[in-house]
Short mmCIF file of C-alpha atoms and ligand atoms in Angstrom, two decimals:
data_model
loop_
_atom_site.label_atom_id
_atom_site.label_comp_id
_atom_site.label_asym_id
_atom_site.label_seq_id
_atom_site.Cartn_x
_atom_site.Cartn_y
_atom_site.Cartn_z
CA UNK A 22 25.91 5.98 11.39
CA UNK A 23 24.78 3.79 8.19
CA UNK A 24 20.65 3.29 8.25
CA UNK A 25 21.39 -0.77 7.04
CA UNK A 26 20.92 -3.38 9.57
CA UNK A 27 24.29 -4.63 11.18
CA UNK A 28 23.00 -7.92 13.78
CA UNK A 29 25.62 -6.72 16.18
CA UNK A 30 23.65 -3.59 16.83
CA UNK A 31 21.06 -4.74 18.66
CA UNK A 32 21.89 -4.06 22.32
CA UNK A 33 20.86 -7.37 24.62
CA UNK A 34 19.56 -6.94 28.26
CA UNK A 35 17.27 -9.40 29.82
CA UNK A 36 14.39 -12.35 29.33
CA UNK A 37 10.88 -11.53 29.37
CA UNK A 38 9.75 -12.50 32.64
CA UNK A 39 10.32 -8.95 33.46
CA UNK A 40 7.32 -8.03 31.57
CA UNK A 41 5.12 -10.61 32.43
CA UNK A 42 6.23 -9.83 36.06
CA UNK A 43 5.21 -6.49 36.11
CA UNK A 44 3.27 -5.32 32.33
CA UNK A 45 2.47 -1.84 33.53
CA UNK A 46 6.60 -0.86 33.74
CA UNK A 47 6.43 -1.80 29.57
CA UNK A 48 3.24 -0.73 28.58
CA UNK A 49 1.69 1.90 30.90
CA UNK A 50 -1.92 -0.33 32.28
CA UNK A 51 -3.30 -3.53 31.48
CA UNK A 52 -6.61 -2.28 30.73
CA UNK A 53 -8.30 -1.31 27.56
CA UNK A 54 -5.12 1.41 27.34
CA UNK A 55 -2.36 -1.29 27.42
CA UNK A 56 -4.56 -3.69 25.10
CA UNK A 57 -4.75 -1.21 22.27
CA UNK A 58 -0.68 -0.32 23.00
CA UNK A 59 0.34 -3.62 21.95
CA UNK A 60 -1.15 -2.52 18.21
CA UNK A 61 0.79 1.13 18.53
CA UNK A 62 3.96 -1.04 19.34
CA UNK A 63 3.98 -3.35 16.43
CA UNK A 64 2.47 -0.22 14.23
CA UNK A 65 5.06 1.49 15.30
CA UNK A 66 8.21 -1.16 14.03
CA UNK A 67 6.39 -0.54 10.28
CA UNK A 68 5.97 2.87 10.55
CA UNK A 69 9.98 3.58 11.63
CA UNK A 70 10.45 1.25 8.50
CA UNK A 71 8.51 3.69 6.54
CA UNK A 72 10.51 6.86 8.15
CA UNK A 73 13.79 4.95 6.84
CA UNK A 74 11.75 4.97 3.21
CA UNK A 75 11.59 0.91 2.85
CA UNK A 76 7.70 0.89 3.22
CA UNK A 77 4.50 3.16 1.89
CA UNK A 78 1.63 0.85 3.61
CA UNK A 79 0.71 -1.12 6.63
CA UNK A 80 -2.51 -2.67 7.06
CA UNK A 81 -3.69 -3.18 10.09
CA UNK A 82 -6.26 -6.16 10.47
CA UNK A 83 -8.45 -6.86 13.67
CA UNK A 84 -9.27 -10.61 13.34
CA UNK A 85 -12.22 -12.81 14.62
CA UNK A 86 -11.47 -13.64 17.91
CA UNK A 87 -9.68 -9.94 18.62
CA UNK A 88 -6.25 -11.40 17.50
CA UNK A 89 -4.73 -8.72 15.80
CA UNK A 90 -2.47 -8.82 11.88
CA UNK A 91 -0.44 -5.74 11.06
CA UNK A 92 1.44 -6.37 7.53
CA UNK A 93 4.37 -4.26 6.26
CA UNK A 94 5.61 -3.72 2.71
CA UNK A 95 9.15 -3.14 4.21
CA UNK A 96 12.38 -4.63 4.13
CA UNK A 97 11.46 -7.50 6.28
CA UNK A 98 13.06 -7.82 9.84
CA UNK A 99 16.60 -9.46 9.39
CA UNK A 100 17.00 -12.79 9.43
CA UNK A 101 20.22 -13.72 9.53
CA UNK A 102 22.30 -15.30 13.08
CA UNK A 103 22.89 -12.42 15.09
CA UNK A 104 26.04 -13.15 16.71
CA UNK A 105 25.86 -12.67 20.02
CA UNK A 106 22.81 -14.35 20.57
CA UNK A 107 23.72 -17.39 17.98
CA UNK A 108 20.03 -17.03 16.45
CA UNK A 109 18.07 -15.49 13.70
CA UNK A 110 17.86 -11.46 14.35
CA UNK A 111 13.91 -11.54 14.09
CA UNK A 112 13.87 -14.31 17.14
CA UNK A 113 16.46 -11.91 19.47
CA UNK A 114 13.58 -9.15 18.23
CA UNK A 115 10.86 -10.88 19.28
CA UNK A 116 12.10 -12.88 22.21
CA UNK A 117 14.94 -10.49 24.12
CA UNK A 118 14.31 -7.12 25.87
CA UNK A 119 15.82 -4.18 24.22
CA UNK A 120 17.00 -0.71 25.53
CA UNK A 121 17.21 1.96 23.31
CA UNK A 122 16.74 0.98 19.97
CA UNK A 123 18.64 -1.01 17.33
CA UNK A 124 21.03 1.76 17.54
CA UNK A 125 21.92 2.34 20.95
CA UNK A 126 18.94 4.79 20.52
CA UNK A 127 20.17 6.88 17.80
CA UNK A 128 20.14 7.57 13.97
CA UNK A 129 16.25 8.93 13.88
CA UNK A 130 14.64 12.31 12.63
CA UNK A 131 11.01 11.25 13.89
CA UNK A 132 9.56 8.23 15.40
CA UNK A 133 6.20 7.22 17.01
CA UNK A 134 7.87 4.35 18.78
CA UNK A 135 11.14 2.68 20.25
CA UNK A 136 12.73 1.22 16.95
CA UNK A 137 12.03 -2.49 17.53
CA UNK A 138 12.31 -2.16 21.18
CA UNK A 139 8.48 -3.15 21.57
CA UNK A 140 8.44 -6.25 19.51
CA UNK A 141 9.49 -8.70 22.75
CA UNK A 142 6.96 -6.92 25.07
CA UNK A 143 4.04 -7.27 22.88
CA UNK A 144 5.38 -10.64 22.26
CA UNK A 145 5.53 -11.75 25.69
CA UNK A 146 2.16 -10.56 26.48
CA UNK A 147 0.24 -12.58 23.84
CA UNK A 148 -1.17 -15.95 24.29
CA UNK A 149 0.78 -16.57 21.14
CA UNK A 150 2.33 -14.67 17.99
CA UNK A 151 3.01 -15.28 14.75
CA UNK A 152 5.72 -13.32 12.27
CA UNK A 153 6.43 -13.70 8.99
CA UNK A 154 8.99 -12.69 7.03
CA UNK A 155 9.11 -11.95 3.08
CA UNK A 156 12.52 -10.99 1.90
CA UNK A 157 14.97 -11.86 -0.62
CA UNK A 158 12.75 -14.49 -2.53
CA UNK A 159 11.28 -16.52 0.41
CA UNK A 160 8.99 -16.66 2.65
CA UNK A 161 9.92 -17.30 6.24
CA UNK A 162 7.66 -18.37 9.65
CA UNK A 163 8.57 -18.38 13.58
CA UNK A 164 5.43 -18.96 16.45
CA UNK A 165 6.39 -17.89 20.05
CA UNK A 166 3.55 -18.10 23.13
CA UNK A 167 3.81 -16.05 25.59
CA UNK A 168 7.03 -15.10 24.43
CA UNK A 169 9.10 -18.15 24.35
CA UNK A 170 9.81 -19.67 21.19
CA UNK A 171 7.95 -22.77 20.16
CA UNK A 172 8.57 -23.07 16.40
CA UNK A 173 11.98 -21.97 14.85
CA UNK A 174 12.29 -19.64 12.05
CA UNK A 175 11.53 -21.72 9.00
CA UNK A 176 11.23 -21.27 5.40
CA UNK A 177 7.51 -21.71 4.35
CA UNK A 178 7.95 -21.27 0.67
CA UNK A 179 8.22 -18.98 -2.18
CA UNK A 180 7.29 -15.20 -2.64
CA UNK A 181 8.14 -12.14 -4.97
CA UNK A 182 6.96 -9.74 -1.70
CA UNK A 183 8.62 -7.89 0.51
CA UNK A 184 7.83 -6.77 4.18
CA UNK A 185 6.99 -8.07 7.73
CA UNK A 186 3.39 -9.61 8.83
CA UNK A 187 2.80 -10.15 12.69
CA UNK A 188 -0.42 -12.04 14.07
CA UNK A 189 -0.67 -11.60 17.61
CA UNK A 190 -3.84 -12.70 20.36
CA UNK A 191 -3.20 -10.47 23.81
CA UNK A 192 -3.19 -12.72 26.51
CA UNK A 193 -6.28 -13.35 28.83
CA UNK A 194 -3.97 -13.96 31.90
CA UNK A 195 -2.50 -10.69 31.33
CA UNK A 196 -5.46 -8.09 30.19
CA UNK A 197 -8.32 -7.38 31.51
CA UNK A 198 -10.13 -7.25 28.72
CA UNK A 199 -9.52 -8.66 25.24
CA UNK A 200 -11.81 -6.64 23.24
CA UNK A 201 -10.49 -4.23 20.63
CA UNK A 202 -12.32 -0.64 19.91
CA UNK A 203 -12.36 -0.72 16.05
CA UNK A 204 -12.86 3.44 16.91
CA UNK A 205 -9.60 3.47 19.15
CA UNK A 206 -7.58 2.15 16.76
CA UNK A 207 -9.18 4.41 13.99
CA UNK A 208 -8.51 7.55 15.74
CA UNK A 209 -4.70 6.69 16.43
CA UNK A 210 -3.95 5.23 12.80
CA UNK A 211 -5.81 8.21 11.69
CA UNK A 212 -3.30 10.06 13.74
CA UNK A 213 -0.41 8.52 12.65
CA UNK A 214 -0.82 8.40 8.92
CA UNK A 215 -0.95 12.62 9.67
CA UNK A 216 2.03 12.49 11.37
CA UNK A 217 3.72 10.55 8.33
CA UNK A 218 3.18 12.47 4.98
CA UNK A 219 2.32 9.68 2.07
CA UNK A 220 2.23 6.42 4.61
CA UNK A 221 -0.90 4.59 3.75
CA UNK A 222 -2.80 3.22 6.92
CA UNK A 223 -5.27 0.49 6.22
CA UNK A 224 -7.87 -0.54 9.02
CA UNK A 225 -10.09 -3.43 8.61
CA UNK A 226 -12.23 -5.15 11.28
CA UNK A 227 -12.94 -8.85 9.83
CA UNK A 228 -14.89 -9.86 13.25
CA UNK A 229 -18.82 -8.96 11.77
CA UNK A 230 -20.50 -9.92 8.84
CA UNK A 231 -19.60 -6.88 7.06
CA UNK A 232 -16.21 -6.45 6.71
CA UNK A 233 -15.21 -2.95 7.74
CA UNK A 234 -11.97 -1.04 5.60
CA UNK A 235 -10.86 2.46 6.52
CA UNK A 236 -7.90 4.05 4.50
CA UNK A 237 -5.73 6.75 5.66
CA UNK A 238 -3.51 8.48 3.38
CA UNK A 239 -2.31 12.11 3.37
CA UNK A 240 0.08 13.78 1.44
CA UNK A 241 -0.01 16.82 3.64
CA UNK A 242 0.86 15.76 6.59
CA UNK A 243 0.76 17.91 9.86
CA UNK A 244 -0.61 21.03 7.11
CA UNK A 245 -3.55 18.35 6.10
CA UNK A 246 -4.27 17.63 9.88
CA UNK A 247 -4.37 21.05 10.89
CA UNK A 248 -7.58 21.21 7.52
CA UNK A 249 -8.95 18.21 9.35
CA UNK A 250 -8.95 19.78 13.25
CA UNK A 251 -10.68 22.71 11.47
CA UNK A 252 -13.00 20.82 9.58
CA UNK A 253 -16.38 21.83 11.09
CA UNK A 254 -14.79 25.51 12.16
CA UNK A 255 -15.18 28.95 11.02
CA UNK A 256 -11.63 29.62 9.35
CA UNK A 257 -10.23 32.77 9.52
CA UNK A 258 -8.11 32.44 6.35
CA UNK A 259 -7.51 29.29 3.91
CA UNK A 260 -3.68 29.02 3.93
CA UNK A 261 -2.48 26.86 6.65
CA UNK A 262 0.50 28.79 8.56
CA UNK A 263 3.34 26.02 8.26
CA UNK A 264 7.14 26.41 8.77
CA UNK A 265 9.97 23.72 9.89
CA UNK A 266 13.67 23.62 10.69
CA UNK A 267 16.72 21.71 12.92
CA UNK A 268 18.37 23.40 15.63
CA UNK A 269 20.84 21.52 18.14
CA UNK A 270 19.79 18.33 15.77
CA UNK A 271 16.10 18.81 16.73
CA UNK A 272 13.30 18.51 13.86
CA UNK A 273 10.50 20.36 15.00
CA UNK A 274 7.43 21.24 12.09
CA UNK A 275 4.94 23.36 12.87
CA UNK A 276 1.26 23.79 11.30
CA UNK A 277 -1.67 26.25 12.50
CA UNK A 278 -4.64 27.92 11.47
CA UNK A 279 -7.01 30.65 13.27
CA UNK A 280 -10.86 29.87 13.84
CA UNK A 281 -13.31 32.13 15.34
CA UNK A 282 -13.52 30.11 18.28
CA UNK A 283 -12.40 30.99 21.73
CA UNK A 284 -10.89 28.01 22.88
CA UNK A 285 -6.83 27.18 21.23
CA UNK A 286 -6.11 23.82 20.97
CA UNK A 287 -2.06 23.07 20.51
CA UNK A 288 -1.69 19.14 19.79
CA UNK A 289 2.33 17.99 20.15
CA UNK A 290 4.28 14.90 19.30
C1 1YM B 21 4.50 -5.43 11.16
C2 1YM B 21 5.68 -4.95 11.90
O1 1YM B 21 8.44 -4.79 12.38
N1 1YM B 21 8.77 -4.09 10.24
C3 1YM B 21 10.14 -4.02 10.16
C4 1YM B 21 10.99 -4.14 11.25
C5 1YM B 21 12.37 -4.07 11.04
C6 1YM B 21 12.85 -3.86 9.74
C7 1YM B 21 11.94 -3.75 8.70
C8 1YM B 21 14.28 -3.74 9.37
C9 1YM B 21 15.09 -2.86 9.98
C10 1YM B 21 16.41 -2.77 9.57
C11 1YM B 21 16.89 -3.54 8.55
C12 1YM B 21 17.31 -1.81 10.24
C13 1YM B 21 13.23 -4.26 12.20
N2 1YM B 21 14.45 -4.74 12.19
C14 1YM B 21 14.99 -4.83 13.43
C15 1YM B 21 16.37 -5.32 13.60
N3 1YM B 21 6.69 -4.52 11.01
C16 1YM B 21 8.01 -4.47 11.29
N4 1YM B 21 10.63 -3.83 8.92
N5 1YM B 21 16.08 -4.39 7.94
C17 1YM B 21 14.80 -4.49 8.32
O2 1YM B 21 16.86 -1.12 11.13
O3 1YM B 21 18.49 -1.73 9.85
C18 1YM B 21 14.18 -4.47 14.46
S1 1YM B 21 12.68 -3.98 13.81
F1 1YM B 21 16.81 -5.07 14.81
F2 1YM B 21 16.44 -6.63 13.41
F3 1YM B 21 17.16 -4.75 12.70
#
């Protein structure tokens, strides 16, 4: 199957009471867990963009106030009518519940996340959010709370960028607790900028004073996380064991290194 957007891919299922109904079915608890999962969602959309090769950094931004900005240098989510729905294809993203992926769930070697399919829940679980859209010369806005659309997708002006940026505030109503852990989210980016070889991952926490930047950027990959599990260990050897291959049309890439400790620790994803 073609990796370009076609609107009439995107399978259509149901509103987004559903999630509001019952938030632990989308995104596992509504405690600290599910608060930091509506970051890994939205990550997630950018870092599938990267996988398809359109983008090389995201910057994730936790605001004053614990709203949270992750920005894209992608392709920008489609904006075009989608045709069964009659509306722009970044409003049926953010505003319809989707099974299985753009694709009917298909068409990826690796992903962190559900191809798009977490856009509406994080969407519907915010007091409000914001995207906008740079793509093909302009600069496009849409603001939904609590998942229903209360500004339509309009052009806000000019811009030579590319890529997606989504402002989001988790909703009080919903979580428990609104409070991001700038560590949390450091450990996962961290994480996931491993898990996707020359991705740069940008944190900054805006909410003190002193503004806070992390950058995570390996051209290793899994080999360079291994070096950084092993960091404060006594290696056995300095080549990191590494292999990779497809069988039945599974990826699977392996990294390891020996330590003189007694305790094996296997980490998969
Ligand atoms: C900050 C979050 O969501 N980036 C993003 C999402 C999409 C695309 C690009 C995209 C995908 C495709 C074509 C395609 C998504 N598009 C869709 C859908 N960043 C973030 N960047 N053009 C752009 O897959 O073919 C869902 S997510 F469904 F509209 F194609």
């Amino acid at each position: 199957m073609s990796d370009n957007y076609s609107a009439d891919q995107i399978q259509i299922l149901e509103g987004l009471e559903a999630v509001r109904k019952r938030p632990g079915m989308y995104i596992g608890s509504t405690s600290s867990k599910g608060l930091h999962h509506l970051v890994y969602e939205i990550v997630d959309n950018a870092v599938d963009e990267a996988l398809a090769g359109y983008c090389d950094t995201i910057t994730v931004t936790i605001n004053k106030g614990d709203s949270i900005t992750v920005v894209d240098n992608g392709r920008g989510i489609p904006v075009d009518i989608q045709e069964k729905a009659g509306r722009p294809a970044v409003e049926v993203v953010f505003t319809i519940l989707h099974a299985g992926g753009k694709f009917g769930g298909g068409g990826y070697k690796v992903s962190g996340g559900l191809h798009g399919v977490g856009a509406s829940v994080v969407n519907a679980l915010s007091e409000w959010l914001e995207v906008v859209v740079y793509k093909d010369g302009k600069k496009y806005k849409q603001r939904y709370e609590r998942g229903k659309v209360v500004q339509d997708l309009e052009v806000i002006g000019k811009t030579d960028k590319r890529g997606t940026k989504v402002t989001f505030l988790p909703d009080k109503e919903i979580f428990e607790d609104t409070v991001y852990d700038f560590d949390i989210l450091k450990e996962r980016l961290r994480e996931t900028a491993f898990l996707t070889k020359g991705l740069k991952i940008i944190l900054i926490d805006e909410r003190q004073e002193k503004r806070v930047e992390r950058i995570f950027h390996y051209e290793g990959g899994i080999k360079e996380y291994v070096e950084y599990v092993n960091r404060n260990q006594d290696v056995l050897y300095p080549q990191i064991i590494y292999c990779e291959g497809t069988k039945d049309n599974v990826y699977v890439e392996v990294a390891m290194q020996h330590n003189s400790s007694y305790t094996e620790n296997t980490y998969s994803f």
